[in-house]
Amino acid sequence: MYGMPDEIDVRADGSLRIITLNRPDDLNAVNDPLHEGLARLWPRLSADRDARAAVITGAGRAFSAGGDFTYLAELAKDADLRAKTIADGREIVLGMARCRIPVIAAVNGPAVGLGCSLVALSDMVYMGEKSYLADPHVQVGLVAADGGPLTWPLQISLLQAKEFAFSGQRIPAERACQLGLANHVVADPLSEALACAKRISEQPQKAIEATKRLLNIHLERAVLATLDYAMSAEEMTFQSADFQSNIAKLTAAKS
């Protein structure tokens, strides 16, 4: 559906839309087609007048392992690709914040980097018992322009947001739920998220959509206050010696 690349599977189940990040052999790590697809997805989902709720999850063992190292290495070298990626990142954030329908995250495994961001921008979050969140942008030498630091200060204390952003440490499912970064920890996050989405889809549609918009006005205002600075800072750090050295090591280790 929606003309998505192979890396994103979207299918309809009545009024529900099930979005699956679809690079299971690579733990759904983000490459350029997946990143660009996510930028295009949210306005198309909003324009789908038959859709009333959506679930986003990952194929296989992970929700998303974050940026694909080969893709990150290309971004360090290719100014045009970097500019497109920065613009797409902006569209992902604003597209999710403005999405007409509720989006429920089914976190079936690690949600790292952009995966963590997608969870943070969702409207409700069901996490598997062994899943976790992490935003390691700083550890590889990047500013998390579309990451946790944009949204975490609305969800947890500023002190905790700084700790997780500076350290990149894993946030286990139970801890995430205690902090307010997730709603529920369950054995089967996809089935629970689908059940939740179905319940939401059965509520009065205009009331649900207007209530989501009312709540997300707070999110959008906070995001717009920081997003342009974040994007320019990330573009700068893509060119830094620290990032280029770190990604060279990670790419070499992967091969």
Short mmCIF file of C-alpha atoms in Angstrom, two decimals:
data_model
loop_
_atom_site.label_atom_id
_atom_site.label_comp_id
_atom_site.label_asym_id
_atom_site.label_seq_id
_atom_site.Cartn_x
_atom_site.Cartn_y
_atom_site.Cartn_z
CA MET A 1 0.00 0.00 0.00
CA TYR A 2 0.87 3.68 -0.46
CA GLY A 3 3.66 2.90 -2.94
CA MET A 4 6.12 2.02 -0.18
CA PRO A 5 9.52 0.41 -0.89
CA ASP A 6 10.06 -3.27 -0.09
CA GLU A 7 11.61 -2.19 3.23
CA ILE A 8 8.19 -1.08 4.52
CA ASP A 9 5.17 -3.36 4.32
CA VAL A 10 1.76 -1.74 4.81
CA ARG A 11 -1.37 -3.83 4.74
CA ALA A 12 -5.00 -3.20 5.55
CA ASP A 13 -7.08 -5.12 8.07
CA GLY A 14 -10.45 -3.45 7.80
CA SER A 15 -9.98 0.10 9.10
CA LEU A 16 -6.61 -0.79 10.65
CA ARG A 17 -3.29 -0.30 8.88
CA ILE A 18 -0.42 -2.58 9.90
CA ILE A 19 3.02 -1.08 9.16
CA THR A 20 5.97 -3.45 9.29
CA LEU A 21 9.61 -2.40 9.02
CA ASN A 22 10.77 -5.11 6.66
CA ARG A 23 14.52 -5.79 6.72
CA PRO A 24 14.47 -8.75 9.10
CA ASP A 25 17.87 -10.14 8.07
CA ASP A 26 19.40 -6.79 9.08
CA LEU A 27 17.29 -6.35 12.24
CA ASN A 28 15.31 -3.70 10.33
CA ALA A 29 18.30 -1.36 10.34
CA VAL A 30 17.49 1.84 8.49
CA ASN A 31 18.83 2.27 4.95
CA ASP A 32 17.96 5.05 2.51
CA PRO A 33 14.83 3.42 1.00
CA LEU A 34 13.42 2.69 4.46
CA HIS A 35 14.20 6.21 5.70
CA GLU A 36 12.71 7.87 2.62
CA GLY A 37 9.71 5.57 2.80
CA LEU A 38 9.01 6.60 6.38
CA ALA A 39 9.10 10.26 5.33
CA ARG A 40 6.43 9.58 2.69
CA LEU A 41 4.35 7.18 4.77
CA TRP A 42 2.71 9.45 7.33
CA PRO A 43 0.99 11.95 4.99
CA ARG A 44 -0.25 9.06 2.86
CA LEU A 45 -1.61 7.32 5.94
CA SER A 46 -3.35 10.52 7.01
CA ALA A 47 -4.87 10.88 3.55
CA ASP A 48 -6.31 7.34 3.68
CA ARG A 49 -9.86 8.18 4.73
CA ASP A 50 -10.71 4.52 5.37
CA ALA A 51 -7.97 4.20 7.99
CA ARG A 52 -8.91 4.74 11.63
CA ALA A 53 -5.87 3.41 13.53
CA ALA A 54 -2.44 1.98 12.72
CA VAL A 55 0.07 -0.39 14.30
CA ILE A 56 3.80 -0.17 13.60
CA THR A 57 6.14 -3.08 14.29
CA GLY A 58 9.25 -4.81 12.97
CA ALA A 59 9.65 -8.04 11.03
CA GLY A 60 11.64 -10.78 12.73
CA ARG A 61 13.55 -10.33 15.99
CA ALA A 62 13.83 -6.55 16.16
CA PHE A 63 11.71 -3.45 15.94
CA SER A 64 14.69 -1.62 14.42
CA ALA A 65 18.40 -1.76 15.19
CA GLY A 66 18.89 1.87 14.12
CA GLY A 67 20.95 3.17 11.23
CA ASP A 68 22.55 0.67 8.87
CA PHE A 69 26.32 1.19 9.18
CA THR A 70 26.88 1.14 5.41
CA TYR A 71 24.20 3.81 4.97
CA LEU A 72 25.77 5.92 7.72
CA ALA A 73 29.17 5.65 6.05
CA GLU A 74 27.64 6.85 2.77
CA LEU A 75 26.11 9.82 4.57
CA ALA A 76 29.53 10.87 5.83
CA LYS A 77 30.80 11.10 2.24
CA ASP A 78 27.82 12.12 0.10
CA ALA A 79 26.60 15.69 0.65
CA ASP A 80 23.52 15.29 -1.57
CA LEU A 81 22.43 12.09 0.16
CA ARG A 82 23.05 13.77 3.52
CA ALA A 83 20.89 16.77 2.60
CA LYS A 84 18.06 14.48 1.43
CA THR A 85 18.31 12.37 4.57
CA ILE A 86 18.18 15.42 6.84
CA ALA A 87 15.10 16.68 4.99
CA ASP A 88 13.49 13.23 5.18
CA GLY A 89 14.21 13.07 8.90
CA ARG A 90 12.34 16.34 9.40
CA GLU A 91 9.38 14.95 7.48
CA ILE A 92 9.34 11.75 9.55
CA VAL A 93 9.11 13.71 12.80
CA LEU A 94 6.49 16.19 11.65
CA GLY A 95 4.57 13.54 9.74
CA MET A 96 4.18 11.40 12.84
CA ALA A 97 3.34 14.38 15.04
CA ARG A 98 0.63 15.46 12.59
CA CYS A 99 -0.67 12.03 11.58
CA ARG A 100 -4.47 12.08 11.60
CA ILE A 101 -5.00 8.66 13.17
CA PRO A 102 -3.63 7.03 16.33
CA VAL A 103 -0.43 5.01 15.80
CA ILE A 104 0.28 2.15 18.21
CA ALA A 105 3.84 0.81 18.45
CA ALA A 106 4.30 -2.95 18.91
CA VAL A 107 7.92 -3.15 20.06
CA ASN A 108 8.86 -6.76 19.40
CA GLY A 109 12.61 -6.40 20.04
CA PRO A 110 15.36 -3.78 20.19
CA ALA A 111 14.22 -0.26 19.20
CA VAL A 112 17.45 1.65 18.66
CA GLY A 113 18.23 5.02 17.08
CA LEU A 114 15.47 5.87 14.62
CA GLY A 115 13.59 2.82 15.89
CA CYS A 116 13.58 4.40 19.33
CA SER A 117 12.40 7.67 17.75
CA LEU A 118 9.46 5.97 16.03
CA VAL A 119 8.41 4.55 19.39
CA ALA A 120 8.73 7.94 21.08
CA LEU A 121 6.55 9.56 18.40
CA SER A 122 3.83 6.89 18.56
CA ASP A 123 0.59 7.47 20.44
CA MET A 124 0.67 4.31 22.54
CA VAL A 125 3.43 1.73 23.07
CA TYR A 126 3.28 -2.01 23.79
CA MET A 127 6.71 -3.52 24.49
CA GLY A 128 7.72 -7.15 24.52
CA GLU A 129 9.19 -8.43 27.76
CA LYS A 130 12.74 -8.67 26.35
CA SER A 131 12.60 -5.56 24.18
CA TYR A 132 14.42 -2.33 24.95
CA LEU A 133 14.89 1.25 23.81
CA ALA A 134 18.20 3.00 23.17
CA ASP A 135 19.36 6.14 21.40
CA PRO A 136 23.12 5.82 20.76
CA HIS A 137 23.49 8.78 18.37
CA VAL A 138 26.00 10.51 20.65
CA GLN A 139 28.12 7.36 20.98
CA VAL A 140 28.74 7.29 17.21
CA GLY A 141 29.36 11.05 17.15
CA LEU A 142 25.97 12.35 15.97
CA VAL A 143 23.29 14.70 17.25
CA ALA A 144 19.96 12.86 17.46
CA ALA A 145 18.03 15.31 15.29
CA ASP A 146 15.04 12.99 14.93
CA GLY A 147 15.73 11.06 18.13
CA GLY A 148 14.77 10.79 21.77
CA PRO A 149 16.01 14.24 22.83
CA LEU A 150 13.23 15.83 20.73
CA THR A 151 10.42 14.11 22.61
CA TRP A 152 11.74 12.59 25.83
CA PRO A 153 11.54 15.87 27.81
CA LEU A 154 7.74 15.73 27.32
CA GLN A 155 7.59 12.14 28.57
CA ILE A 156 10.22 11.88 31.33
CA SER A 157 12.25 14.27 33.45
CA LEU A 158 14.85 16.45 31.76
CA LEU A 159 17.53 14.86 33.96
CA GLN A 160 16.58 11.37 32.81
CA ALA A 161 16.37 12.48 29.16
CA LYS A 162 19.91 13.84 29.42
CA GLU A 163 21.21 10.65 31.00
CA PHE A 164 19.78 8.43 28.28
CA ALA A 165 20.82 10.79 25.46
CA PHE A 166 24.37 11.27 26.73
CA SER A 167 24.98 7.60 27.55
CA GLY A 168 22.97 5.75 24.89
CA GLN A 169 22.24 3.11 27.52
CA ARG A 170 19.54 0.52 26.98
CA ILE A 171 16.19 1.13 28.62
CA PRO A 172 14.61 -2.29 29.32
CA ALA A 173 10.89 -2.66 28.74
CA GLU A 174 9.88 -2.63 32.41
CA ARG A 175 11.99 0.46 33.07
CA ALA A 176 10.58 2.19 29.99
CA CYS A 177 7.07 1.52 31.26
CA GLN A 178 7.89 2.82 34.75
CA LEU A 179 9.34 6.01 33.28
CA GLY A 180 6.43 6.67 30.94
CA LEU A 181 8.15 5.80 27.67
CA ALA A 182 5.78 2.85 27.15
CA ASN A 183 2.24 1.99 28.18
CA HIS A 184 2.42 -1.78 28.64
CA VAL A 185 4.91 -4.65 28.79
CA VAL A 186 3.33 -7.80 27.36
CA ALA A 187 4.23 -11.25 26.08
CA ASP A 188 2.88 -10.60 22.57
CA PRO A 189 3.14 -6.90 21.73
CA LEU A 190 1.75 -7.20 18.20
CA SER A 191 -1.48 -8.95 19.20
CA GLU A 192 -1.97 -6.55 22.12
CA ALA A 193 -1.30 -3.51 19.92
CA LEU A 194 -3.73 -4.78 17.29
CA ALA A 195 -6.40 -5.32 19.94
CA CYS A 196 -5.81 -1.78 21.21
CA ALA A 197 -5.99 -0.34 17.70
CA LYS A 198 -9.23 -2.20 17.08
CA ARG A 199 -10.76 -0.77 20.27
CA ILE A 200 -9.71 2.72 19.23
CA SER A 201 -11.12 2.23 15.73
CA GLU A 202 -14.50 1.44 17.26
CA GLN A 203 -14.65 4.75 19.15
CA PRO A 204 -16.31 7.82 17.59
CA GLN A 205 -13.89 8.70 14.80
CA LYS A 206 -14.03 12.49 14.84
CA ALA A 207 -13.70 12.60 18.61
CA ILE A 208 -10.64 10.32 18.56
CA GLU A 209 -8.92 12.26 15.79
CA ALA A 210 -9.63 15.67 17.34
CA THR A 211 -8.47 14.46 20.75
CA LYS A 212 -5.24 13.16 19.26
CA ARG A 213 -4.71 16.49 17.53
CA LEU A 214 -5.41 18.38 20.76
CA LEU A 215 -2.79 16.34 22.62
CA ASN A 216 -0.25 16.42 19.80
CA ILE A 217 -0.37 20.21 19.53
CA HIS A 218 1.85 20.12 22.65
CA LEU A 219 4.19 17.67 20.92
CA GLU A 220 4.31 19.62 17.67
CA ARG A 221 5.07 22.91 19.41
CA ALA A 222 7.93 21.33 21.33
CA VAL A 223 9.30 19.66 18.22
CA LEU A 224 9.13 22.82 16.10
CA ALA A 225 10.98 24.77 18.78
CA THR A 226 14.04 22.52 18.44
CA LEU A 227 13.82 20.67 15.12
CA ASP A 228 15.63 23.05 12.79
CA TYR A 229 18.54 23.46 15.20
CA ALA A 230 18.66 19.68 15.68
CA MET A 231 18.75 19.03 11.93
CA SER A 232 21.54 21.54 11.28
CA ALA A 233 23.52 20.15 14.23
CA GLU A 234 23.16 16.59 12.96
CA GLU A 235 24.28 17.62 9.47
CA MET A 236 27.37 19.20 11.04
CA THR A 237 28.20 16.10 13.09
CA PHE A 238 27.93 13.85 10.02
CA GLN A 239 31.05 15.66 8.82
CA SER A 240 32.94 15.49 12.11
CA ALA A 241 36.16 13.53 12.56
CA ASP A 242 34.67 11.68 15.54
CA PHE A 243 31.74 10.36 13.54
CA GLN A 244 33.83 9.42 10.53
CA SER A 245 36.32 7.55 12.70
CA ASN A 246 33.60 5.74 14.66
CA ILE A 247 31.59 4.69 11.61
CA ALA A 248 34.75 3.43 9.87
CA LYS A 249 35.42 1.17 12.86
CA LEU A 250 31.81 -0.05 13.00
CA THR A 251 31.70 -0.76 9.27
CA ALA A 252 35.01 -2.65 9.45
CA ALA A 253 33.77 -4.71 12.40
CA LYS A 254 30.56 -5.59 10.56
CA SER A 255 32.46 -6.84 7.51
#
